[in-house]
Short mmCIF file of C-alpha atoms in Angstrom, two decimals:
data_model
loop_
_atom_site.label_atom_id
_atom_site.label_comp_id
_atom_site.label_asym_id
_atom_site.label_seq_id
_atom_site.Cartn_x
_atom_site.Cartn_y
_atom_site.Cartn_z
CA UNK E 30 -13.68 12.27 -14.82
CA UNK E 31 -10.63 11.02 -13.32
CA UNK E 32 -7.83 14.24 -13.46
CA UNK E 33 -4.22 12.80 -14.36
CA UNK E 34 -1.38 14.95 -12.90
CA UNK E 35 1.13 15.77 -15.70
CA UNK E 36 3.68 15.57 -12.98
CA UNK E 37 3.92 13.40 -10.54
CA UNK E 38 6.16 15.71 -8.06
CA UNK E 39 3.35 17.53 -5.76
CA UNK E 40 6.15 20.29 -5.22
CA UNK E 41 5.47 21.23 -8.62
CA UNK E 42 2.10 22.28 -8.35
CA UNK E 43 3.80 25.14 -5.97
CA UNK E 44 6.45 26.56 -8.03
CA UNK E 45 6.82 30.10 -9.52
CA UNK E 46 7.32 30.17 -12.94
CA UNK E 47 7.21 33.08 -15.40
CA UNK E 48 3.72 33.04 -15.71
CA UNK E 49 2.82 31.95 -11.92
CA UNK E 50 5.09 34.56 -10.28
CA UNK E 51 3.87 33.86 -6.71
CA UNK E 52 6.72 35.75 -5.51
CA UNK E 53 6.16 38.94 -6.73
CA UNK E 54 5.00 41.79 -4.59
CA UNK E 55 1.39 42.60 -5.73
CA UNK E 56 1.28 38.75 -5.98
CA UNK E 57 2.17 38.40 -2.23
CA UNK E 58 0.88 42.19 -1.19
CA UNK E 59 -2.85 40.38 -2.69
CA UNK E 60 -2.30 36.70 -0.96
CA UNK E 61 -1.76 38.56 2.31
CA UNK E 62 -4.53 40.60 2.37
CA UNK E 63 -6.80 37.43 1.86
CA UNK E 64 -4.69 35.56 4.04
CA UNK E 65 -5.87 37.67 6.55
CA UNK E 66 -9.70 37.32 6.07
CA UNK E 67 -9.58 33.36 5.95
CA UNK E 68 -9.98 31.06 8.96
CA UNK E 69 -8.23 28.09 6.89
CA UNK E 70 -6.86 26.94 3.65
CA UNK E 71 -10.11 26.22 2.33
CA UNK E 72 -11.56 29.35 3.28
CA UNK E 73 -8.53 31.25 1.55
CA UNK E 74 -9.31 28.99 -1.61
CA UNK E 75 -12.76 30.10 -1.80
CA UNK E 76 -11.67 33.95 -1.35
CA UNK E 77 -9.49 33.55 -3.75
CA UNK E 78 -11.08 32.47 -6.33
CA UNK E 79 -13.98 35.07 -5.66
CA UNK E 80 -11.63 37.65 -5.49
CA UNK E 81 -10.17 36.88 -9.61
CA UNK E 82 -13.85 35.35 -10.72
CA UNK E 83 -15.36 38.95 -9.17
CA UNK E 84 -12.83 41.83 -9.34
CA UNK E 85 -10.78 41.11 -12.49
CA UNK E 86 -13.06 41.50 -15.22
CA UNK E 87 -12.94 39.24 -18.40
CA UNK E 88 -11.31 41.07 -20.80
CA UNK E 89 -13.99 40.11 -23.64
CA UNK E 90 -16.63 40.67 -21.30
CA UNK E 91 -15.79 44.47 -20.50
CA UNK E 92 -13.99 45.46 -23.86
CA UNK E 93 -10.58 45.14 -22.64
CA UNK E 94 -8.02 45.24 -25.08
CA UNK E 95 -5.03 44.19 -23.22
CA UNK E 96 -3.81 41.16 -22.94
CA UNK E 97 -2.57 39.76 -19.72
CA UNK E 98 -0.52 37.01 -18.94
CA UNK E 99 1.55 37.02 -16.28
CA UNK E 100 -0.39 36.74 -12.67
CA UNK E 101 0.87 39.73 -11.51
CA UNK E 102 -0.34 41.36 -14.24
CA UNK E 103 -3.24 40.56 -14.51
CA UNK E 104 -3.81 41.50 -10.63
CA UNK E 105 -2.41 45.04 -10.85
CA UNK E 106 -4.04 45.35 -14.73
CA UNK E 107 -7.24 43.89 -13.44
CA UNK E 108 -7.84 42.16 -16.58
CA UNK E 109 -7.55 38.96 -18.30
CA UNK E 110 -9.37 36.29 -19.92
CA UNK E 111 -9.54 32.68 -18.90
CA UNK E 112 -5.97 32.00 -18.96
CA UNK E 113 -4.51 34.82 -17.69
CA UNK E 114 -7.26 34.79 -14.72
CA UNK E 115 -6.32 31.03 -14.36
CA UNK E 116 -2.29 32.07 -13.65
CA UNK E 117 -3.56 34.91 -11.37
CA UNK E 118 -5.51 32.11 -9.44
CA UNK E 119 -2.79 29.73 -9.37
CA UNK E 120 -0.19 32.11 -8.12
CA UNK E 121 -2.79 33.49 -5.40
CA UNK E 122 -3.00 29.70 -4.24
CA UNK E 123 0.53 28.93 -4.47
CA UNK E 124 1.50 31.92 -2.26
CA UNK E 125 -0.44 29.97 0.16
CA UNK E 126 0.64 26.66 -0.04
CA UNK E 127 -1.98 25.24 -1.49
CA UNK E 128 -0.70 22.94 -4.92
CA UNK E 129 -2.87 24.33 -7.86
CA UNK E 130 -2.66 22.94 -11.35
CA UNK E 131 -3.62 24.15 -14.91
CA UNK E 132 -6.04 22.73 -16.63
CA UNK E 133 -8.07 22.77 -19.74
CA UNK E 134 -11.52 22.51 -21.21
CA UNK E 135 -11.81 21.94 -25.28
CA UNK E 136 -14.93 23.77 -26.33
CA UNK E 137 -15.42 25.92 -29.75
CA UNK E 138 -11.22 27.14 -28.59
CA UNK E 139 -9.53 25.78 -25.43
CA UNK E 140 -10.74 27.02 -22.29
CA UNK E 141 -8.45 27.36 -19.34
CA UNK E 142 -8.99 26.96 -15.87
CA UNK E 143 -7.51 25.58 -12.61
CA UNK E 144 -7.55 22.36 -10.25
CA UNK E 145 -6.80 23.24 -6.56
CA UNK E 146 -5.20 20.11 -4.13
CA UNK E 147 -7.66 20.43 -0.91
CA UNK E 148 -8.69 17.54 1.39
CA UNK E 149 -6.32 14.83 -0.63
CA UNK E 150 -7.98 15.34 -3.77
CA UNK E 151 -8.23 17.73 -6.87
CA UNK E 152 -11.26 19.80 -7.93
CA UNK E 153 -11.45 22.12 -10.56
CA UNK E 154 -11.98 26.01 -9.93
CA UNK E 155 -13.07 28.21 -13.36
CA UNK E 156 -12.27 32.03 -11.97
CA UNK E 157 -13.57 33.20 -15.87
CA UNK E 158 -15.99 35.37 -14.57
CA UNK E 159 -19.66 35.07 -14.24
CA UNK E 160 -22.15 36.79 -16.37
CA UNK E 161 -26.04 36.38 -17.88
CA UNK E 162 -25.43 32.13 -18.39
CA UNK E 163 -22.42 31.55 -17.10
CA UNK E 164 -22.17 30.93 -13.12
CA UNK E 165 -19.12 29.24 -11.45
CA UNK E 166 -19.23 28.70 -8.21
CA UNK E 167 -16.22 27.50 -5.82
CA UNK E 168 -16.88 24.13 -4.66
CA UNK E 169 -14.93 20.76 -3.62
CA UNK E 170 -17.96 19.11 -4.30
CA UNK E 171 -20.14 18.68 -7.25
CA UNK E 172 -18.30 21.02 -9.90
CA UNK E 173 -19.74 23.88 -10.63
CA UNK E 174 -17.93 25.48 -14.00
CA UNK E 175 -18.56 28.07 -16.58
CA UNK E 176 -19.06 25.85 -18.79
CA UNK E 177 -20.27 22.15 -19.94
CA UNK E 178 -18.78 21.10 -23.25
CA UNK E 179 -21.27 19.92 -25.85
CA UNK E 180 -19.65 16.20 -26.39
CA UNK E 181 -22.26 16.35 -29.17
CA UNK E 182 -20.22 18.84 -30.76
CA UNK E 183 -17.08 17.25 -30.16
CA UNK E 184 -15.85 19.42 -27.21
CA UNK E 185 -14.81 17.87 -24.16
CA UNK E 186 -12.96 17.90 -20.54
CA UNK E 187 -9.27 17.50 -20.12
CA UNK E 188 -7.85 15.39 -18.04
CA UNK E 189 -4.60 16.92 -17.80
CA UNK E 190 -2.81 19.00 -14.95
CA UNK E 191 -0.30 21.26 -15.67
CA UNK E 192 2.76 22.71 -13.27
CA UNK E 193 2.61 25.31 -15.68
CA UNK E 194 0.66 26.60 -18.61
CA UNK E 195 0.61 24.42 -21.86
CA UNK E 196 2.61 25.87 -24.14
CA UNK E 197 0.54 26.56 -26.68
CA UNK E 198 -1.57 28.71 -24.69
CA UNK E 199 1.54 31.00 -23.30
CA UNK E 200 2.72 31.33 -26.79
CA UNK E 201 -0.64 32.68 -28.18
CA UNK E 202 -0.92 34.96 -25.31
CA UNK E 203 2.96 36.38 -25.81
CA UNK E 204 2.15 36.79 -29.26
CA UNK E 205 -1.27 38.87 -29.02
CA UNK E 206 -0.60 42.21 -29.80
CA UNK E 207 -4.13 43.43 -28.15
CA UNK E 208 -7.60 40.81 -27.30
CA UNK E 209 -9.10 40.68 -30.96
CA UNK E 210 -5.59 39.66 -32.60
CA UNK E 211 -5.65 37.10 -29.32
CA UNK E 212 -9.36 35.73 -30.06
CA UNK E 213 -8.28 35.19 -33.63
CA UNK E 214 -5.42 32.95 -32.21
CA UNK E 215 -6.54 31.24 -29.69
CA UNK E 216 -5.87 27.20 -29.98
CA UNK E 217 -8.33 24.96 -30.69
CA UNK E 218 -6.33 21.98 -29.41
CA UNK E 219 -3.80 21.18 -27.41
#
């Protein structure tokens, strides 16, 4: 599948936003820390992504009723589900300097997840968590997501990358009073 860039600016892929807030201080306090482990941008990438995928735990997966949005907190909440975890990635990346995009999946509800910009090209990152049948894996190579839709069923891969999170998916995670009014919300399309 050939991913289409919503934007054409690569600068935009780096910005902070209200959801990506790559400037705040757990946000930064976080990318540092990783920073420091990493030999090199791709390196950094991979802990990254580890670190959301492994120590934020999907909020449907442990019970969690919060709802997260905003990377920052979602890193000092340690919770989320895909979308949220997406924006915690995203920021993580950007702190770096390393242009990260959203980017969707349509399966039974719209699944979100990331592209990151490494060795001239974009590859797509799912930090959802892993868990008995689901195991995503880091990699610039074959992709290696949480999840295959069923084009069977009608679900599919989107093409799209987003500067920032469609806007259907920040306004059903605003809304969400707690996880189970969110999973009763969540869009189907976008």
């Amino acid at each position: 599948m050939e991913l289409i860039q919503k934007t054409s600016d690569l600068s935009a892929y780096l910005a902070a936003d209200e959801a990506i807030d790559h400037e705040h201080p757990s946000v930064r306090e976080a990318a540092g820390r990783l920073a420091r482990q990493a030999e090199d941008s791709y390196g950094y990438a991979r802990l990254a992504f580890e670190f959301v995928r492994d120590t934020i735990p999907h909020s449907q997966d442990s019970g969690d009723p919060r709802v997260t949005w905003r990377a920052s907190d979602v890193l000092e909440r340690r919770t989320g589900i895909c979308y949220a975890k997406a924006h915690a990635l995203a920021a993580l990346l950007r702190a770096e300097d390393i242009p990260t995009a959203l980017c969707y999946q349509r399966l039974d509800v719209v699944h979100g997840l990331v592209a990151v910009r490494l060795d001239g090209a974009w590859h797509r990152q799912d930090p959802r968590g892993n868990k008995p049948g689901v195991n995503a894996q880091f990699s610039l190579g074959k992709e290696r997501l949480a999840f295959t839709p069923d084009r069977a069923a009608g679900e599919e891969d989107c093409p799209e990358l987003y500067a920032a999170p469609h806007p259907a998916v920040l306004a059903v995670l605003k809304a969400a009073t707690d996880r189970p009014h969110l999973w009763e919300t969540l869009p189907t399309t976008l």
